[in-house]
Short mmCIF file of N, CA and C in Angstrom, two decimals:
data_model
loop_
_atom_site.label_atom_id
_atom_site.label_comp_id
_atom_site.label_asym_id
_atom_site.label_seq_id
_atom_site.Cartn_x
_atom_site.Cartn_y
_atom_site.Cartn_z
N MET S 1 -23.53 -33.89 90.40
CA MET S 1 -23.07 -35.19 90.82
C MET S 1 -24.31 -36.05 91.08
N ASN S 2 -24.30 -37.28 90.56
CA ASN S 2 -25.48 -38.12 90.77
C ASN S 2 -25.55 -38.61 92.22
N THR S 3 -26.71 -39.08 92.59
CA THR S 3 -26.96 -39.44 94.00
C THR S 3 -26.06 -40.56 94.47
N SER S 4 -25.81 -41.54 93.63
CA SER S 4 -24.97 -42.67 94.03
C SER S 4 -23.53 -42.21 94.27
N LEU S 5 -23.02 -41.40 93.38
CA LEU S 5 -21.66 -40.87 93.53
C LEU S 5 -21.58 -39.95 94.75
N HIS S 6 -22.63 -39.19 94.96
CA HIS S 6 -22.71 -38.29 96.12
C HIS S 6 -22.65 -39.10 97.41
N SER S 7 -23.39 -40.19 97.47
CA SER S 7 -23.40 -41.05 98.66
C SER S 7 -22.04 -41.71 98.87
N LEU S 8 -21.40 -42.12 97.80
CA LEU S 8 -20.05 -42.70 97.92
C LEU S 8 -19.04 -41.67 98.40
N ALA S 9 -19.20 -40.43 97.93
CA ALA S 9 -18.30 -39.36 98.39
C ALA S 9 -18.50 -39.09 99.88
N LYS S 10 -19.73 -39.13 100.35
CA LYS S 10 -19.99 -38.94 101.78
C LYS S 10 -19.41 -40.08 102.59
N LEU S 11 -19.52 -41.30 102.08
CA LEU S 11 -18.91 -42.44 102.77
C LEU S 11 -17.40 -42.28 102.84
N ALA S 12 -16.78 -41.89 101.73
CA ALA S 12 -15.34 -41.67 101.71
C ALA S 12 -14.93 -40.57 102.69
N ALA S 13 -15.72 -39.50 102.73
CA ALA S 13 -15.43 -38.40 103.66
C ALA S 13 -15.51 -38.88 105.09
N ARG S 14 -16.52 -39.68 105.40
CA ARG S 14 -16.65 -40.20 106.76
C ARG S 14 -15.45 -41.08 107.12
N VAL S 15 -15.03 -41.93 106.21
CA VAL S 15 -13.89 -42.81 106.47
C VAL S 15 -12.63 -41.97 106.69
N LEU S 16 -12.40 -41.01 105.84
CA LEU S 16 -11.20 -40.18 105.95
C LEU S 16 -11.19 -39.35 107.24
N LEU S 17 -12.34 -38.81 107.59
CA LEU S 17 -12.42 -38.00 108.81
C LEU S 17 -12.25 -38.85 110.07
N MET S 18 -12.79 -40.05 110.07
CA MET S 18 -12.74 -40.85 111.28
C MET S 18 -11.38 -41.49 111.51
N LEU S 19 -10.60 -41.66 110.45
CA LEU S 19 -9.30 -42.33 110.59
C LEU S 19 -8.41 -41.69 111.65
N LEU S 20 -8.35 -40.38 111.64
CA LEU S 20 -7.51 -39.66 112.59
C LEU S 20 -7.89 -39.99 114.03
N PHE S 21 -9.18 -40.01 114.30
CA PHE S 21 -9.65 -40.25 115.66
C PHE S 21 -9.49 -41.71 116.08
N LEU S 22 -9.73 -42.63 115.15
CA LEU S 22 -9.55 -44.04 115.46
C LEU S 22 -8.08 -44.36 115.72
N VAL S 23 -7.21 -43.90 114.85
CA VAL S 23 -5.77 -44.15 115.01
C VAL S 23 -5.25 -43.46 116.27
N SER S 24 -5.73 -42.25 116.53
CA SER S 24 -5.29 -41.52 117.72
C SER S 24 -5.73 -42.23 118.99
N GLY S 25 -6.98 -42.65 119.04
CA GLY S 25 -7.48 -43.35 120.22
C GLY S 25 -6.76 -44.66 120.46
N LEU S 26 -6.58 -45.44 119.39
CA LEU S 26 -5.86 -46.71 119.52
C LEU S 26 -4.39 -46.49 119.86
N GLY S 27 -3.81 -45.44 119.30
CA GLY S 27 -2.40 -45.13 119.57
C GLY S 27 -2.15 -44.79 121.02
N LYS S 28 -3.10 -44.14 121.65
CA LYS S 28 -2.96 -43.79 123.06
C LYS S 28 -2.87 -45.05 123.93
N LEU S 29 -3.45 -46.14 123.45
CA LEU S 29 -3.40 -47.40 124.19
C LEU S 29 -2.00 -48.01 124.21
N SER S 30 -1.17 -47.66 123.22
CA SER S 30 0.17 -48.24 123.15
C SER S 30 1.10 -47.68 124.22
N ASP S 31 0.88 -46.46 124.66
CA ASP S 31 1.70 -45.88 125.73
C ASP S 31 0.87 -44.87 126.50
N PRO S 32 -0.05 -45.37 127.32
CA PRO S 32 -0.94 -44.45 128.03
C PRO S 32 -0.21 -43.50 128.97
N ALA S 33 0.87 -43.95 129.56
CA ALA S 33 1.60 -43.09 130.51
C ALA S 33 2.17 -41.86 129.80
N ALA S 34 2.70 -42.06 128.61
CA ALA S 34 3.25 -40.93 127.85
C ALA S 34 2.16 -39.94 127.47
N THR S 35 1.03 -40.47 127.03
CA THR S 35 -0.09 -39.60 126.66
C THR S 35 -0.60 -38.84 127.87
N GLN S 36 -0.69 -39.53 128.98
CA GLN S 36 -1.16 -38.90 130.21
C GLN S 36 -0.18 -37.80 130.63
N GLY S 37 1.11 -38.06 130.49
CA GLY S 37 2.11 -37.04 130.81
C GLY S 37 1.99 -35.82 129.92
N TYR S 38 1.75 -36.05 128.64
CA TYR S 38 1.58 -34.95 127.69
C TYR S 38 0.35 -34.13 128.04
N MET S 39 -0.74 -34.81 128.37
CA MET S 39 -1.96 -34.10 128.74
C MET S 39 -1.72 -33.25 129.98
N THR S 40 -1.04 -33.81 130.95
CA THR S 40 -0.74 -33.08 132.19
C THR S 40 0.15 -31.88 131.91
N ALA S 41 1.13 -32.06 131.03
CA ALA S 41 2.03 -30.96 130.68
C ALA S 41 1.27 -29.81 130.00
N MET S 42 0.17 -30.14 129.36
CA MET S 42 -0.64 -29.13 128.69
C MET S 42 -1.72 -28.54 129.60
N GLY S 43 -1.70 -28.93 130.87
CA GLY S 43 -2.62 -28.36 131.84
C GLY S 43 -3.92 -29.11 132.03
N LEU S 44 -4.03 -30.28 131.45
CA LEU S 44 -5.25 -31.08 131.60
C LEU S 44 -5.03 -32.14 132.67
N PRO S 45 -6.06 -32.50 133.40
CA PRO S 45 -5.90 -33.56 134.39
C PRO S 45 -5.69 -34.92 133.70
N GLY S 46 -4.72 -35.66 134.20
CA GLY S 46 -4.40 -36.96 133.62
C GLY S 46 -5.54 -37.95 133.65
N ILE S 47 -6.49 -37.72 134.55
CA ILE S 47 -7.63 -38.63 134.66
C ILE S 47 -8.50 -38.62 133.40
N LEU S 48 -8.31 -37.63 132.55
CA LEU S 48 -9.08 -37.55 131.30
C LEU S 48 -8.57 -38.50 130.21
N LEU S 49 -7.46 -39.19 130.48
CA LEU S 49 -6.88 -40.08 129.46
C LEU S 49 -7.89 -41.12 128.97
N TRP S 50 -8.43 -41.91 129.88
CA TRP S 50 -9.32 -43.01 129.47
C TRP S 50 -10.64 -42.52 128.87
N PRO S 51 -11.24 -41.49 129.41
CA PRO S 51 -12.44 -40.96 128.72
C PRO S 51 -12.10 -40.44 127.31
N THR S 52 -10.92 -39.88 127.15
CA THR S 52 -10.51 -39.38 125.83
C THR S 52 -10.34 -40.54 124.85
N ILE S 53 -9.70 -41.61 125.31
CA ILE S 53 -9.51 -42.79 124.45
C ILE S 53 -10.87 -43.34 124.02
N LEU S 54 -11.77 -43.51 124.97
CA LEU S 54 -13.11 -44.03 124.65
C LEU S 54 -13.86 -43.08 123.72
N PHE S 55 -13.73 -41.79 123.97
CA PHE S 55 -14.38 -40.78 123.13
C PHE S 55 -13.87 -40.87 121.70
N GLU S 56 -12.56 -40.89 121.53
CA GLU S 56 -11.99 -40.90 120.17
C GLU S 56 -12.38 -42.17 119.41
N ILE S 57 -12.26 -43.31 120.05
CA ILE S 57 -12.60 -44.57 119.38
C ILE S 57 -14.11 -44.65 119.13
N GLY S 58 -14.90 -44.29 120.13
CA GLY S 58 -16.36 -44.37 120.00
C GLY S 58 -16.90 -43.44 118.93
N THR S 59 -16.44 -42.20 118.93
CA THR S 59 -16.95 -41.26 117.92
C THR S 59 -16.47 -41.64 116.52
N ALA S 60 -15.25 -42.16 116.43
CA ALA S 60 -14.74 -42.61 115.13
C ALA S 60 -15.63 -43.72 114.57
N LEU S 61 -16.00 -44.66 115.42
CA LEU S 61 -16.86 -45.75 114.96
C LEU S 61 -18.25 -45.25 114.58
N CYS S 62 -18.77 -44.29 115.32
CA CYS S 62 -20.07 -43.70 114.97
C CYS S 62 -20.01 -43.04 113.60
N ILE S 63 -18.95 -42.29 113.34
CA ILE S 63 -18.80 -41.63 112.04
C ILE S 63 -18.63 -42.67 110.94
N LEU S 64 -17.83 -43.68 111.18
CA LEU S 64 -17.61 -44.74 110.18
C LEU S 64 -18.93 -45.42 109.81
N LEU S 65 -19.69 -45.77 110.82
CA LEU S 65 -20.96 -46.47 110.58
C LEU S 65 -22.08 -45.53 110.13
N GLY S 66 -21.88 -44.24 110.34
CA GLY S 66 -22.94 -43.30 110.02
C GLY S 66 -24.06 -43.38 111.03
N PHE S 67 -23.72 -43.48 112.31
CA PHE S 67 -24.69 -43.58 113.39
C PHE S 67 -24.71 -42.28 114.18
N GLN S 68 -25.89 -41.64 114.26
CA GLN S 68 -26.02 -40.35 114.94
C GLN S 68 -25.00 -39.35 114.36
N THR S 69 -24.85 -39.41 113.06
CA THR S 69 -23.77 -38.70 112.36
C THR S 69 -23.79 -37.20 112.57
N ARG S 70 -24.92 -36.59 112.43
CA ARG S 70 -24.98 -35.13 112.53
C ARG S 70 -24.56 -34.65 113.93
N ALA S 71 -25.07 -35.30 114.95
CA ALA S 71 -24.73 -34.90 116.33
C ALA S 71 -23.26 -35.20 116.64
N VAL S 72 -22.80 -36.38 116.27
CA VAL S 72 -21.41 -36.76 116.55
C VAL S 72 -20.46 -35.85 115.77
N ALA S 73 -20.78 -35.54 114.53
CA ALA S 73 -19.93 -34.65 113.74
C ALA S 73 -19.85 -33.26 114.37
N ALA S 74 -20.96 -32.77 114.88
CA ALA S 74 -20.95 -31.45 115.54
C ALA S 74 -20.08 -31.48 116.79
N VAL S 75 -20.18 -32.55 117.56
CA VAL S 75 -19.35 -32.69 118.76
C VAL S 75 -17.87 -32.78 118.37
N LEU S 76 -17.56 -33.53 117.32
CA LEU S 76 -16.16 -33.65 116.89
C LEU S 76 -15.62 -32.34 116.31
N ALA S 77 -16.48 -31.54 115.70
CA ALA S 77 -16.04 -30.23 115.24
C ALA S 77 -15.62 -29.38 116.43
N ALA S 78 -16.44 -29.38 117.47
CA ALA S 78 -16.10 -28.63 118.69
C ALA S 78 -14.85 -29.19 119.34
N PHE S 79 -14.74 -30.51 119.42
CA PHE S 79 -13.57 -31.16 120.01
C PHE S 79 -12.30 -30.76 119.25
N SER S 80 -12.38 -30.73 117.93
CA SER S 80 -11.22 -30.36 117.11
C SER S 80 -10.79 -28.92 117.38
N LEU S 81 -11.76 -28.03 117.54
CA LEU S 81 -11.44 -26.63 117.85
C LEU S 81 -10.82 -26.50 119.24
N VAL S 82 -11.41 -27.16 120.22
CA VAL S 82 -10.88 -27.08 121.59
C VAL S 82 -9.46 -27.64 121.65
N THR S 83 -9.23 -28.78 121.01
CA THR S 83 -7.88 -29.36 121.06
C THR S 83 -6.88 -28.49 120.30
N ALA S 84 -7.32 -27.81 119.26
CA ALA S 84 -6.41 -26.90 118.56
C ALA S 84 -5.90 -25.82 119.51
N PHE S 85 -6.81 -25.24 120.27
CA PHE S 85 -6.42 -24.16 121.18
C PHE S 85 -5.65 -24.64 122.40
N ILE S 86 -5.90 -25.86 122.85
CA ILE S 86 -5.18 -26.39 124.02
C ILE S 86 -3.80 -26.89 123.64
N PHE S 87 -3.71 -27.66 122.56
CA PHE S 87 -2.47 -28.36 122.25
C PHE S 87 -1.61 -27.69 121.18
N HIS S 88 -2.16 -26.81 120.38
CA HIS S 88 -1.39 -26.26 119.26
C HIS S 88 -1.44 -24.74 119.21
N HIS S 89 -1.37 -24.09 120.35
CA HIS S 89 -1.51 -22.64 120.42
C HIS S 89 -0.19 -21.88 120.23
N GLN S 90 0.92 -22.59 120.12
CA GLN S 90 2.22 -21.94 119.89
C GLN S 90 2.39 -21.65 118.40
N LEU S 91 1.69 -20.63 117.92
CA LEU S 91 1.63 -20.39 116.48
C LEU S 91 2.92 -19.85 115.88
N ALA S 92 3.87 -19.44 116.72
CA ALA S 92 5.17 -19.01 116.21
C ALA S 92 5.98 -20.22 115.72
N ASP S 93 5.68 -21.40 116.26
CA ASP S 93 6.30 -22.65 115.83
C ASP S 93 5.53 -23.14 114.59
N GLN S 94 6.22 -23.25 113.46
CA GLN S 94 5.55 -23.58 112.21
C GLN S 94 4.83 -24.93 112.27
N VAL S 95 5.42 -25.91 112.93
CA VAL S 95 4.77 -27.21 113.04
C VAL S 95 3.47 -27.08 113.84
N GLN S 96 3.51 -26.35 114.94
CA GLN S 96 2.30 -26.15 115.74
C GLN S 96 1.26 -25.35 114.97
N GLN S 97 1.71 -24.39 114.19
CA GLN S 97 0.78 -23.61 113.37
C GLN S 97 0.07 -24.52 112.36
N ILE S 98 0.82 -25.40 111.73
CA ILE S 98 0.21 -26.34 110.77
C ILE S 98 -0.76 -27.28 111.48
N MET S 99 -0.39 -27.78 112.66
CA MET S 99 -1.28 -28.65 113.42
C MET S 99 -2.55 -27.90 113.82
N PHE S 100 -2.40 -26.63 114.20
CA PHE S 100 -3.55 -25.79 114.55
C PHE S 100 -4.49 -25.67 113.34
N LEU S 101 -3.92 -25.34 112.19
CA LEU S 101 -4.72 -25.18 110.98
C LEU S 101 -5.35 -26.51 110.55
N LYS S 102 -4.63 -27.62 110.75
CA LYS S 102 -5.16 -28.94 110.45
C LYS S 102 -6.42 -29.19 111.28
N ASN S 103 -6.35 -28.85 112.56
CA ASN S 103 -7.52 -29.03 113.42
C ASN S 103 -8.69 -28.16 112.96
N LEU S 104 -8.39 -26.94 112.52
CA LEU S 104 -9.46 -26.07 112.00
C LEU S 104 -10.09 -26.69 110.74
N ALA S 105 -9.26 -27.24 109.87
CA ALA S 105 -9.77 -27.87 108.65
C ALA S 105 -10.62 -29.09 108.98
N ILE S 106 -10.19 -29.88 109.95
CA ILE S 106 -10.96 -31.05 110.36
C ILE S 106 -12.31 -30.60 110.93
N ALA S 107 -12.29 -29.55 111.74
CA ALA S 107 -13.55 -29.01 112.28
C ALA S 107 -14.47 -28.61 111.13
N GLY S 108 -13.92 -27.99 110.10
CA GLY S 108 -14.72 -27.61 108.94
C GLY S 108 -15.33 -28.82 108.25
N GLY S 109 -14.56 -29.87 108.11
CA GLY S 109 -15.09 -31.10 107.52
C GLY S 109 -16.23 -31.69 108.33
N PHE S 110 -16.06 -31.67 109.65
CA PHE S 110 -17.12 -32.19 110.51
C PHE S 110 -18.36 -31.30 110.48
N LEU S 111 -18.17 -29.99 110.37
CA LEU S 111 -19.33 -29.10 110.25
C LEU S 111 -20.12 -29.39 108.97
N LEU S 112 -19.40 -29.63 107.88
CA LEU S 112 -20.08 -29.99 106.63
C LEU S 112 -20.85 -31.29 106.79
N LEU S 113 -20.23 -32.27 107.45
CA LEU S 113 -20.88 -33.54 107.67
C LEU S 113 -22.11 -33.38 108.57
N ALA S 114 -21.98 -32.54 109.58
CA ALA S 114 -23.11 -32.28 110.47
C ALA S 114 -24.28 -31.65 109.71
N CYS S 115 -23.98 -30.80 108.75
CA CYS S 115 -25.03 -30.13 107.97
C CYS S 115 -25.62 -31.03 106.89
N SER S 116 -24.78 -31.81 106.23
CA SER S 116 -25.24 -32.58 105.08
C SER S 116 -25.69 -33.99 105.42
N GLY S 117 -25.28 -34.50 106.56
CA GLY S 117 -25.67 -35.86 106.95
C GLY S 117 -24.75 -36.90 106.35
N PRO S 118 -24.96 -38.16 106.72
CA PRO S 118 -24.02 -39.23 106.39
C PRO S 118 -24.16 -39.83 105.00
N GLY S 119 -25.27 -39.59 104.34
CA GLY S 119 -25.48 -40.20 103.03
C GLY S 119 -26.19 -41.53 103.14
N ARG S 120 -26.39 -42.13 101.98
CA ARG S 120 -27.17 -43.36 101.86
C ARG S 120 -26.53 -44.55 102.57
N TYR S 121 -25.23 -44.64 102.57
CA TYR S 121 -24.53 -45.80 103.12
C TYR S 121 -24.22 -45.57 104.59
N SER S 122 -25.26 -45.63 105.40
CA SER S 122 -25.10 -45.34 106.83
C SER S 122 -26.22 -45.97 107.63
N VAL S 123 -25.96 -46.16 108.90
CA VAL S 123 -27.00 -46.64 109.82
C VAL S 123 -28.12 -45.61 109.88
N ASP S 124 -27.75 -44.33 109.92
CA ASP S 124 -28.77 -43.28 109.97
C ASP S 124 -29.74 -43.37 108.80
N ALA S 125 -29.23 -43.60 107.60
CA ALA S 125 -30.11 -43.71 106.42
C ALA S 125 -31.01 -44.93 106.53
N LYS S 126 -30.48 -46.00 107.04
CA LYS S 126 -31.30 -47.23 107.22
C LYS S 126 -32.42 -46.99 108.22
N ARG S 127 -32.18 -46.08 109.16
CA ARG S 127 -33.18 -45.75 110.18
C ARG S 127 -34.06 -44.58 109.73
N GLY S 128 -33.87 -44.10 108.51
CA GLY S 128 -34.69 -43.00 107.99
C GLY S 128 -34.24 -41.63 108.44
N ARG S 129 -32.95 -41.49 108.78
CA ARG S 129 -32.41 -40.19 109.24
C ARG S 129 -31.17 -39.78 108.44
N PRO S 130 -31.31 -39.65 107.14
CA PRO S 130 -30.13 -39.31 106.32
C PRO S 130 -29.73 -37.88 106.53
#
């Protein structure tokens, strides 16, 4: 694959990976009480709602822009694994099993991004950190 196509593929991967986190973070703003209730029902303190919203939106924007990509991707890989085990551990339920596996796949995508970097079309590349 030529370098230009490779860089476009990395940009596309970053956009696709960040969409889930951006939409999720913004979606929590539409009904924060419901999200907080869900978090509490899963054993997490409700006070984590706003830091979670900021985390999801902030990291999504970092991935989109390609800013601190390797570090943010590694953090999001860990976040995806942790949320899989907290929120989707009922593997006898087929929907939860699929959600669990989806989180594992997302973690894998972020690990690849953490290893390979953001590509040419990124803030990191402009700063000499591709």
